[in-house]
Structures are given as C-alpha cells and as structure tokens.
Short mmCIF file of C-alpha atoms in Angstrom, two decimals:
data_model
loop_
_atom_site.label_atom_id
_atom_site.label_comp_id
_atom_site.label_asym_id
_atom_site.label_seq_id
_atom_site.Cartn_x
_atom_site.Cartn_y
_atom_site.Cartn_z
CA VAL A 100 -9.79 55.60 -48.01
CA LEU A 101 -13.44 56.31 -47.14
CA SER A 102 -15.28 59.50 -46.99
CA GLY A 103 -18.39 58.78 -44.88
CA CYS A 104 -21.29 56.35 -45.41
CA GLY A 105 -23.84 56.99 -48.15
CA VAL A 106 -23.69 58.09 -51.76
CA TYR A 107 -25.01 61.63 -51.33
CA ASP A 108 -22.76 62.72 -48.41
CA GLY A 109 -20.17 60.03 -48.05
CA THR A 110 -18.71 56.88 -49.64
CA GLU A 111 -20.77 54.96 -52.16
CA ILE A 112 -21.35 51.81 -50.26
CA HIS A 113 -21.69 49.41 -53.26
CA GLU A 114 -18.49 50.71 -54.63
CA ALA A 115 -16.61 50.26 -51.34
CA SER A 116 -18.05 46.75 -51.01
CA ALA A 117 -17.08 45.84 -54.57
CA ILE A 118 -13.54 47.06 -53.98
CA LEU A 119 -13.23 45.00 -50.83
CA VAL A 120 -14.56 41.88 -52.50
CA HIS A 121 -12.12 42.16 -55.41
CA LEU A 122 -9.21 42.92 -53.02
CA SER A 123 -10.10 39.86 -50.94
CA ARG A 124 -10.34 37.71 -54.03
CA GLY A 125 -6.95 39.06 -55.14
CA GLY A 126 -5.42 37.97 -51.87
CA ALA A 127 -4.75 41.45 -50.56
CA GLU A 128 -4.57 42.49 -46.92
CA VAL A 129 -6.69 45.63 -46.28
CA GLN A 130 -6.69 48.45 -43.81
CA MET A 131 -9.39 51.12 -44.09
CA TYR A 132 -8.85 54.83 -43.28
CA ALA A 133 -10.87 58.03 -43.26
CA PRO A 134 -10.15 61.63 -42.18
CA ASP A 135 -11.34 62.69 -38.69
CA VAL A 136 -13.23 65.69 -39.87
CA PRO A 137 -16.90 66.87 -39.99
CA GLN A 138 -19.02 66.08 -43.04
CA MET A 139 -19.80 69.01 -45.30
CA HIS A 140 -23.47 68.26 -44.51
CA VAL A 141 -25.76 65.33 -43.79
CA VAL A 142 -28.21 64.18 -46.50
CA ASP A 143 -31.46 62.27 -45.73
CA HIS A 144 -31.07 59.58 -48.40
CA SER A 145 -34.81 58.73 -48.31
CA LYS A 146 -35.51 62.29 -49.63
CA GLY A 147 -32.27 63.24 -51.26
CA GLN A 148 -32.18 66.42 -49.35
CA PRO A 149 -29.89 67.86 -46.59
CA ALA A 150 -31.00 67.16 -42.96
CA GLU A 151 -31.10 70.47 -41.24
CA ALA A 152 -29.34 70.93 -37.92
CA GLU A 153 -27.61 67.59 -38.07
CA SER A 154 -23.87 66.90 -38.21
CA ARG A 155 -21.74 63.80 -38.48
CA ASN A 156 -18.08 62.87 -38.43
CA VAL A 157 -16.49 61.33 -41.56
CA LEU A 158 -14.38 58.77 -39.62
CA VAL A 159 -17.22 57.71 -37.38
CA GLU A 160 -19.60 57.27 -40.36
CA SER A 161 -16.91 55.49 -42.40
CA ALA A 162 -16.58 52.91 -39.53
CA ARG A 163 -20.04 51.64 -40.50
CA ILE A 164 -18.66 50.35 -43.83
CA ALA A 165 -15.42 49.16 -42.17
CA ARG A 166 -17.24 47.19 -39.58
CA GLY A 167 -15.46 49.17 -37.00
CA LYS A 168 -11.96 48.27 -38.24
CA ILE A 169 -10.75 51.77 -39.36
CA ALA A 170 -8.08 54.27 -38.59
CA ASN A 171 -7.48 58.02 -38.86
CA LEU A 172 -6.23 58.90 -42.33
CA ALA A 173 -3.35 60.78 -40.62
CA LYS A 174 -1.87 57.36 -39.70
CA LEU A 175 -1.64 56.16 -43.35
CA THR A 176 1.90 55.87 -44.62
CA THR A 177 3.46 54.53 -47.76
CA ALA A 178 5.82 52.45 -45.70
CA ASP A 179 2.97 50.23 -44.49
CA HIS A 180 1.13 49.71 -47.81
CA ASP A 181 1.69 48.75 -51.32
CA ALA A 182 -1.21 50.73 -52.89
CA VAL A 183 -4.11 52.99 -51.96
CA ILE A 184 -7.67 53.04 -53.31
CA PHE A 185 -10.44 55.58 -53.14
CA PRO A 186 -14.04 54.69 -53.72
CA GLY A 187 -16.44 57.18 -54.98
CA GLY A 188 -19.63 58.70 -53.59
CA PHE A 189 -20.21 62.46 -53.15
CA GLY A 190 -18.14 62.35 -50.01
CA ALA A 191 -15.04 62.46 -52.22
CA ALA A 192 -16.32 65.70 -53.64
CA LYS A 193 -17.65 67.04 -50.30
CA ASN A 194 -15.58 65.72 -47.46
CA LEU A 195 -12.21 64.72 -49.16
CA SER A 196 -12.28 67.83 -51.18
CA THR A 197 -14.50 70.91 -51.95
CA PHE A 198 -15.05 69.92 -55.61
CA ALA A 199 -18.90 69.71 -55.16
CA VAL A 200 -18.92 73.37 -54.25
CA ASP A 201 -15.83 74.95 -55.87
CA GLY A 202 -15.26 72.82 -59.02
CA LYS A 203 -11.90 73.56 -60.66
CA ASP A 204 -11.00 75.87 -57.77
CA CYS A 205 -11.49 73.19 -55.21
CA LYS A 206 -9.22 72.46 -52.18
CA VAL A 207 -8.28 68.86 -51.25
CA ASN A 208 -8.26 67.70 -47.62
CA ARG A 209 -4.68 68.03 -46.32
CA GLU A 210 -4.21 64.41 -45.39
CA VAL A 211 -5.81 63.21 -48.70
CA GLU A 212 -3.43 65.44 -50.61
CA ARG A 213 -0.44 64.12 -48.52
CA VAL A 214 -1.40 60.53 -49.18
CA LEU A 215 -1.78 60.99 -52.91
CA LYS A 216 1.54 62.80 -53.25
CA ASP A 217 3.38 60.32 -50.96
CA PHE A 218 2.14 57.27 -52.91
CA HIS A 219 2.88 58.98 -56.24
CA LYS A 220 6.41 59.90 -55.05
CA ALA A 221 7.00 56.38 -53.86
CA GLY A 222 5.90 54.88 -57.18
CA LYS A 223 3.06 52.99 -55.58
CA PRO A 224 -0.29 52.57 -57.38
CA ILE A 225 -3.36 54.66 -56.72
CA GLY A 226 -6.86 53.43 -57.61
CA LEU A 227 -9.87 55.63 -57.83
CA CYS A 228 -13.48 55.24 -59.07
CA CYS A 229 -16.62 57.18 -59.84
CA ILE A 230 -16.08 60.90 -58.88
CA SER A 231 -12.88 60.37 -56.91
CA PRO A 232 -10.56 60.65 -59.92
CA VAL A 233 -11.04 64.43 -59.57
CA LEU A 234 -8.74 64.10 -56.46
CA ALA A 235 -5.80 62.84 -58.57
CA ALA A 236 -6.52 65.32 -61.32
CA LYS A 237 -6.23 68.14 -58.79
CA VAL A 238 -3.21 66.87 -56.83
CA LEU A 239 -1.15 65.07 -59.50
CA SER A 240 -0.85 67.47 -62.43
CA GLY A 241 -1.15 65.79 -65.80
CA ALA A 242 -2.47 62.52 -64.42
CA GLU A 243 -4.59 60.55 -66.85
CA VAL A 244 -8.01 59.51 -65.42
CA THR A 245 -11.47 58.53 -66.56
CA VAL A 246 -14.98 59.23 -65.24
CA GLY A 247 -16.44 57.59 -68.37
CA HIS A 248 -17.93 59.56 -71.19
CA GLU A 249 -17.83 63.35 -71.95
CA GLU A 250 -21.41 63.61 -73.10
CA GLU A 251 -24.64 62.84 -71.14
CA GLU A 252 -25.99 60.74 -74.07
CA GLY A 253 -29.65 61.03 -73.03
CA GLY A 254 -29.00 60.60 -69.31
CA LYS A 255 -26.82 57.54 -69.51
CA TRP A 256 -23.84 59.60 -68.24
CA PRO A 257 -25.52 62.18 -65.93
CA TYR A 258 -22.22 63.49 -64.54
CA ALA A 259 -20.46 63.80 -67.92
CA GLY A 260 -19.53 67.42 -67.17
CA THR A 261 -17.02 66.12 -64.68
CA ALA A 262 -14.75 65.26 -67.57
CA GLY A 263 -14.46 68.90 -68.49
CA ALA A 264 -13.66 69.83 -64.91
CA ILE A 265 -10.91 67.28 -64.81
CA LYS A 266 -9.29 69.01 -67.74
CA GLU A 267 -9.58 72.34 -66.01
CA LEU A 268 -8.00 70.83 -62.87
CA GLY A 269 -4.99 69.99 -64.99
CA GLY A 270 -5.66 66.32 -65.58
CA LYS A 271 -6.06 64.45 -68.79
CA HIS A 272 -9.49 62.71 -69.34
CA CYS A 273 -9.71 59.47 -71.21
CA VAL A 274 -13.13 58.16 -72.36
CA LYS A 275 -13.94 54.67 -71.12
CA GLU A 276 -16.93 52.42 -70.75
CA ALA A 277 -18.49 51.34 -67.48
CA VAL A 278 -19.93 48.08 -68.84
CA PHE A 279 -18.12 44.80 -68.77
CA SER A 280 -15.94 44.12 -71.80
CA LEU A 281 -13.62 41.37 -72.91
CA ILE A 282 -11.07 44.10 -73.41
CA PRO A 283 -9.94 45.33 -69.93
CA SER A 284 -9.02 48.79 -71.22
CA HIS A 285 -12.73 49.40 -71.89
CA GLU A 286 -13.41 49.20 -68.12
CA ALA A 287 -10.54 50.87 -66.38
CA HIS A 288 -7.84 53.37 -67.53
CA VAL A 289 -4.34 52.69 -66.51
CA ASP A 290 -1.92 55.71 -66.36
CA THR A 291 1.26 53.62 -66.35
CA LYS A 292 3.54 56.72 -65.98
CA ASN A 293 1.77 57.92 -62.73
CA LYS A 294 0.47 54.40 -61.68
CA VAL A 295 -3.08 55.81 -61.44
CA VAL A 296 -5.95 53.46 -62.21
CA THR A 297 -9.53 54.70 -62.67
CA THR A 298 -12.95 53.32 -63.56
CA PRO A 299 -16.32 55.10 -64.10
CA ALA A 300 -18.48 53.01 -61.75
CA PHE A 301 -21.74 54.90 -60.85
CA MET A 302 -20.93 57.80 -63.10
CA CYS A 303 -22.94 55.70 -65.64
CA GLU A 304 -26.51 54.60 -65.36
CA THR A 305 -26.04 50.94 -65.87
CA GLU A 306 -26.67 47.56 -64.15
CA LEU A 307 -24.91 46.89 -60.83
CA HIS A 308 -22.96 43.91 -62.09
CA ASN A 309 -21.39 46.10 -64.84
CA ILE A 310 -20.14 48.48 -62.11
CA PHE A 311 -18.93 45.55 -59.99
CA ASP A 312 -16.92 44.23 -62.98
CA GLY A 313 -15.49 47.56 -63.90
CA ILE A 314 -14.27 48.01 -60.32
CA GLY A 315 -12.82 44.59 -60.55
CA ALA A 316 -10.73 45.69 -63.53
CA MET A 317 -9.52 48.68 -61.55
CA VAL A 318 -8.59 46.56 -58.56
CA LYS A 319 -6.87 43.94 -60.66
CA ASN A 320 -4.73 46.56 -62.38
CA VAL A 321 -3.85 48.21 -59.05
CA LEU A 322 -2.63 44.87 -57.68
CA LYS A 323 -0.71 44.13 -60.85
CA LEU A 324 1.10 47.44 -60.57
CA THR A 325 2.29 46.61 -57.07
CA GLY A 326 4.42 43.89 -58.68
CA LYS A 327 3.50 41.38 -55.97
#
C-alpha cells in the first residue's frame, strides 16, 4: 500500500523498491494499491520545503513507483491477498493518516483503517516499516511494533520520539536494530499474536544495504506467517 512518491510527502522510494525486490525473490505475486485522495501537501525534495499552490493525488503519484500497475485502495480485500505491506515515508504520516500533524490524536484514512482491521480479523500478516508502524499502533490496540530505538543517540535515530508516540497511541514499542545481524530478531520485530511484522528502515541513519537487509527480514517473516 503506497502513499505517494517521495520521502517527504509520499512513499519512501528505496523502501518500496526493497520490499518489491524481496517479495519477488520470495516468489510472491504483488498488487499495489493507494488511496484516491489529495496529498496533504507537495514538498520540493530539492529544497525540503513545501511547494506553494501545488497539489497532487496520492494514487496518481503512487503509480510512478508501481510503473502504472496500481489500483484504488478501496478495491483491496482480504479474500484476494495473503498479506499486506506498508512502506514508510512521510506519506504514511501525512496521507494515510494525520500523524505528522496530530500525533497521538491522529486519524487514519478510512480505507487504510479498514484494510488493517480486515487483515487482522482474518488472521493474515501485516508488514510495516519506518514510520508506518504508527498506523498499526493506532488501529490495532496493543499491537507490538518497532521504529528502532527510543533515544536519538547523537542523531543516529533522529525520529526516536516516535517510539513514545506509539505508546501513547496504545501500541507496545520494542527496541530493535536497523543494521544487518545474524540474529533476525535484531532486524525486524514479529508480533506473533497479531501477525504484525515491523522494521526500522530509514528511522535510522545507516547505510542503504543495512536498510535493505532489515526490510528483507520483515518481508521474509511476513511471507513465513502466510504459511505458504
């Protein structure tokens, strides 16, 4: 499930690409979705600032990552899929929810909330990375998720405050590493009760291959939980 195209106002492209590579390697068939709604705002990524008087559509922008093969999120059903995965990027906190503005008092897009609740009720796994675990924390009370560490540690974890917000949302935060480890639990957290799998990804300032490997651990565990 995508949230636009670009880290500051949509889906983090490296994360989406990594997820797709690992799903492909795992033999999964993939269908991409996005809500047909306006973006909260448009950010000029060369300046890191909002572009005034410009508007874009989340579904239309997400189609860039999907190479045009994308559907309206309203069409996503549990009957057609074994699992659902949400990449990160600020679009998850701006377009799929209002977390970027409202924090613990945020609202989640109606279709996103429906999808999360439907997959949870059906006992089908949900994967999330980077900032997107806040969606599960908000919608699935008591879900265990990770966004990495709970302290900034000199800038290594610049978004560490999100861990506290997850607790305020009603979720349980578990400290995990973003870097590759021989111990899979150091990369992704698996909430076996709720079948929610999360990994920090770009919540950490680390090398790209570490993020790629951490996402791989998340995808591997999601596929494992499908039982196929």
